[in-house]
Amino acid sequence: MLPGLESSGLPEDAIEVGRILDAWGVKGWVKILPHSASSEALFTSVRWFLQPPEAKHRPGFDAFAGTVILTVSESKTHSDSVVAKFEGIDDRTPAEALRGARIFVPRSAFPKAGKDEYYWVDLLGLNVLNREGVALGCVRDLMATGPHSVLCVEYTDEGQTLERMIPFVAAYVDGVDLPGKTINVDWQPDY
């Protein structure tokens, strides 16, 4: 196992927030692809839980097995990604070995969302209903399009699983009820 890694279990409320893309520089930094347009969850947690990449993404990964914890000594935004430095990893070779590792942080470490702000992970699985009470499907993913996010809503029609896209903006979203697990929208099934 690489230096600086400590074996651990994954917290019950762990959320995958990114993936290590590659080494960054020669002093042990890594470049990270965050799974969200906002990287606040990465910046607020000083201990990240890492798991190996799925085998199809990086066959032969051998930096570690299971779940490990790394302590983040420094992290910052760089261009369209995040770069981070871990305690105990001081040169490029061990940083390269982490390529593909998945990064998790406990949901409890996320900063509190502002009024009418939601973490994508909290929207996944919510049922989408229009103003007439028609069920439009279930949120399976979100997509960042630049100016706004788009709900990717999965539904079934005549035995086929299909997807509809609904812009996640106030013009179409009437409200989000997290406890009720619903999103109410001004959207018709035939849009």
Short mmCIF file of C-alpha atoms in Angstrom, two decimals:
data_model
loop_
_atom_site.label_atom_id
_atom_site.label_comp_id
_atom_site.label_asym_id
_atom_site.label_seq_id
_atom_site.Cartn_x
_atom_site.Cartn_y
_atom_site.Cartn_z
CA MET A 1 0.00 0.00 0.00
CA LEU A 2 1.16 3.55 -0.74
CA PRO A 3 2.43 5.84 2.05
CA GLY A 4 -0.18 8.07 3.68
CA LEU A 5 -3.01 5.58 3.14
CA GLU A 6 -4.93 4.22 6.10
CA SER A 7 -7.38 1.33 5.69
CA SER A 8 -10.94 2.17 6.69
CA GLY A 9 -14.58 1.39 6.22
CA LEU A 10 -16.78 3.69 4.15
CA PRO A 11 -19.12 5.87 6.27
CA GLU A 12 -22.81 5.05 5.92
CA ASP A 13 -23.54 8.51 4.53
CA ALA A 14 -20.60 8.54 2.09
CA ILE A 15 -21.23 10.14 -1.30
CA GLU A 16 -18.94 9.81 -4.31
CA VAL A 17 -17.90 13.36 -5.15
CA GLY A 18 -15.12 12.91 -7.69
CA ARG A 19 -12.38 10.84 -9.28
CA ILE A 20 -8.61 11.28 -9.41
CA LEU A 21 -7.65 11.96 -13.01
CA ASP A 22 -3.87 11.95 -12.74
CA ALA A 23 -0.81 13.32 -11.00
CA TRP A 24 -0.41 17.11 -11.19
CA GLY A 25 3.14 18.36 -11.10
CA VAL A 26 6.09 16.60 -9.45
CA LYS A 27 5.41 17.20 -5.74
CA GLY A 28 2.67 14.63 -5.13
CA TRP A 29 -0.38 16.67 -6.14
CA VAL A 30 -3.30 15.04 -7.97
CA LYS A 31 -5.82 16.44 -10.44
CA ILE A 32 -9.46 15.64 -9.66
CA LEU A 33 -12.59 15.55 -11.76
CA PRO A 34 -15.42 16.65 -9.42
CA HIS A 35 -18.85 15.10 -10.02
CA SER A 36 -20.53 18.46 -9.47
CA ALA A 37 -20.16 21.99 -10.76
CA SER A 38 -19.62 23.05 -7.15
CA SER A 39 -16.64 21.47 -5.41
CA GLU A 40 -17.52 22.66 -1.92
CA ALA A 41 -17.85 19.12 -0.54
CA LEU A 42 -14.24 18.46 -1.58
CA PHE A 43 -13.00 21.65 0.07
CA THR A 44 -14.86 21.28 3.37
CA SER A 45 -13.64 17.77 4.17
CA VAL A 46 -9.98 17.27 5.12
CA ARG A 47 -10.22 13.47 5.10
CA TRP A 48 -11.24 11.79 1.88
CA PHE A 49 -12.23 8.16 1.56
CA LEU A 50 -10.88 6.53 -1.59
CA GLN A 51 -11.95 3.35 -3.33
CA PRO A 52 -10.35 1.74 -6.39
CA PRO A 53 -11.85 2.52 -9.78
CA GLU A 54 -14.28 0.06 -11.30
CA ALA A 55 -12.25 -2.61 -13.14
CA LYS A 56 -13.51 -1.44 -16.54
CA HIS A 57 -12.09 2.06 -15.93
CA ARG A 58 -8.62 0.97 -14.86
CA PRO A 59 -7.79 -2.72 -15.04
CA GLY A 60 -4.80 -3.70 -12.94
CA PHE A 61 -5.15 -0.90 -10.38
CA ASP A 62 -2.93 -1.93 -7.46
CA ALA A 63 -2.30 1.17 -5.33
CA PHE A 64 -4.67 -0.19 -2.66
CA ALA A 65 -7.68 -2.46 -2.17
CA GLY A 66 -10.90 -1.76 -0.31
CA THR A 67 -11.41 1.67 1.23
CA VAL A 68 -8.64 3.95 2.46
CA ILE A 69 -8.52 7.39 4.05
CA LEU A 70 -6.21 10.17 2.97
CA THR A 71 -5.70 13.45 4.79
CA VAL A 72 -5.82 16.46 2.48
CA SER A 73 -3.12 18.98 3.29
CA GLU A 74 -4.16 21.43 0.57
CA SER A 75 -6.76 21.66 -2.21
CA LYS A 76 -7.76 24.36 -4.66
CA THR A 77 -9.62 25.01 -7.89
CA HIS A 78 -7.47 24.83 -11.01
CA SER A 79 -9.09 25.60 -14.36
CA ASP A 80 -12.09 23.24 -14.73
CA SER A 81 -10.92 20.80 -12.07
CA VAL A 82 -9.61 20.59 -8.53
CA VAL A 83 -6.05 19.80 -7.48
CA ALA A 84 -5.10 18.41 -4.09
CA LYS A 85 -2.08 17.44 -2.05
CA PHE A 86 -2.25 14.60 0.49
CA GLU A 87 -0.14 14.11 3.60
CA GLY A 88 2.52 11.44 3.02
CA ILE A 89 2.44 11.63 -0.78
CA ASP A 90 5.34 13.85 -1.75
CA ASP A 91 6.29 13.01 -5.32
CA ARG A 92 4.74 12.18 -8.67
CA THR A 93 5.07 8.36 -8.63
CA PRO A 94 2.62 7.62 -5.76
CA ALA A 95 0.30 10.35 -7.05
CA GLU A 96 0.23 8.63 -10.47
CA ALA A 97 -0.62 5.32 -8.77
CA LEU A 98 -3.89 6.87 -7.51
CA ARG A 99 -5.14 7.57 -11.05
CA GLY A 100 -8.78 6.52 -11.35
CA ALA A 101 -9.47 6.25 -7.60
CA ARG A 102 -12.99 7.30 -6.59
CA ILE A 103 -13.32 9.97 -3.87
CA PHE A 104 -16.02 9.83 -1.21
CA VAL A 105 -16.86 12.22 1.61
CA PRO A 106 -19.54 11.86 4.28
CA ARG A 107 -22.79 13.67 3.42
CA SER A 108 -22.63 15.13 6.93
CA ALA A 109 -19.45 17.03 5.89
CA PHE A 110 -21.23 18.87 3.05
CA PRO A 111 -21.77 22.58 3.69
CA LYS A 112 -25.40 23.52 4.28
CA ALA A 113 -27.24 24.32 1.05
CA GLY A 114 -28.73 27.80 0.77
CA LYS A 115 -32.40 28.62 0.35
CA ASP A 116 -33.74 27.03 -2.85
CA GLU A 117 -30.36 25.32 -3.42
CA TYR A 118 -30.02 21.56 -3.60
CA TYR A 119 -27.24 19.07 -3.91
CA TRP A 120 -27.67 16.90 -6.97
CA VAL A 121 -27.36 13.78 -4.85
CA ASP A 122 -30.47 14.89 -2.92
CA LEU A 123 -32.52 15.16 -6.12
CA LEU A 124 -31.68 11.70 -7.46
CA GLY A 125 -34.59 9.31 -7.06
CA LEU A 126 -37.23 12.01 -6.56
CA ASN A 127 -40.53 11.60 -8.40
CA VAL A 128 -41.46 14.39 -10.81
CA LEU A 129 -45.11 15.52 -10.99
CA ASN A 130 -46.59 18.23 -13.15
CA ARG A 131 -49.21 20.81 -12.04
CA GLU A 132 -52.02 18.46 -13.04
CA GLY A 133 -50.59 15.70 -10.81
CA VAL A 134 -49.37 13.59 -13.75
CA ALA A 135 -46.31 11.51 -12.86
CA LEU A 136 -43.54 12.34 -15.35
CA GLY A 137 -40.98 9.87 -13.99
CA CYS A 138 -38.08 9.67 -11.57
CA VAL A 139 -34.88 11.73 -11.53
CA ARG A 140 -32.06 9.37 -12.56
CA ASP A 141 -29.36 11.96 -13.27
CA LEU A 142 -28.66 15.65 -13.69
CA MET A 143 -26.69 17.33 -16.41
CA ALA A 144 -24.83 20.63 -16.28
CA THR A 145 -25.37 22.57 -19.48
CA GLY A 146 -23.49 25.74 -18.57
CA PRO A 147 -26.18 28.25 -17.68
CA HIS A 148 -28.31 25.77 -15.70
CA SER A 149 -28.78 22.15 -14.73
CA VAL A 150 -31.18 19.75 -16.45
CA LEU A 151 -33.14 16.96 -14.75
CA CYS A 152 -32.81 13.64 -16.57
CA VAL A 153 -36.14 12.01 -15.77
CA GLU A 154 -36.63 8.32 -16.51
CA TYR A 155 -40.11 6.99 -17.28
CA THR A 156 -41.75 3.98 -18.88
CA ASP A 157 -44.01 4.14 -21.94
CA GLU A 158 -45.49 1.02 -23.52
CA GLY A 159 -42.89 -1.17 -21.82
CA GLN A 160 -39.94 0.95 -22.96
CA THR A 161 -37.73 2.92 -20.58
CA LEU A 162 -37.34 6.45 -21.90
CA GLU A 163 -35.88 9.72 -20.68
CA ARG A 164 -37.14 13.28 -20.72
CA MET A 165 -35.09 16.36 -19.99
CA ILE A 166 -36.51 19.16 -17.86
CA PRO A 167 -34.53 22.35 -17.22
CA PHE A 168 -33.99 22.79 -13.48
CA VAL A 169 -34.91 26.49 -13.43
CA ALA A 170 -37.62 28.47 -11.65
CA ALA A 171 -39.57 28.93 -14.90
CA TYR A 172 -40.35 25.18 -14.93
CA VAL A 173 -39.74 23.97 -11.37
CA ASP A 174 -42.52 24.98 -8.98
CA GLY A 175 -40.97 23.37 -5.93
CA VAL A 176 -38.86 20.61 -4.44
CA ASP A 177 -40.20 18.59 -1.51
CA LEU A 178 -37.25 16.58 -0.20
CA PRO A 179 -39.16 14.93 2.67
CA GLY A 180 -42.02 14.09 0.27
CA LYS A 181 -39.52 12.91 -2.37
CA THR A 182 -41.14 14.94 -5.16
CA ILE A 183 -40.37 17.74 -7.57
CA ASN A 184 -43.36 19.69 -8.91
CA VAL A 185 -42.96 21.15 -12.38
CA ASP A 186 -44.78 23.15 -15.05
CA TRP A 187 -44.16 20.55 -17.76
CA GLN A 188 -46.34 18.34 -19.91
CA PRO A 189 -45.74 14.67 -20.78
CA ASP A 190 -45.63 15.45 -24.51
CA TYR A 191 -42.95 18.18 -24.32
#
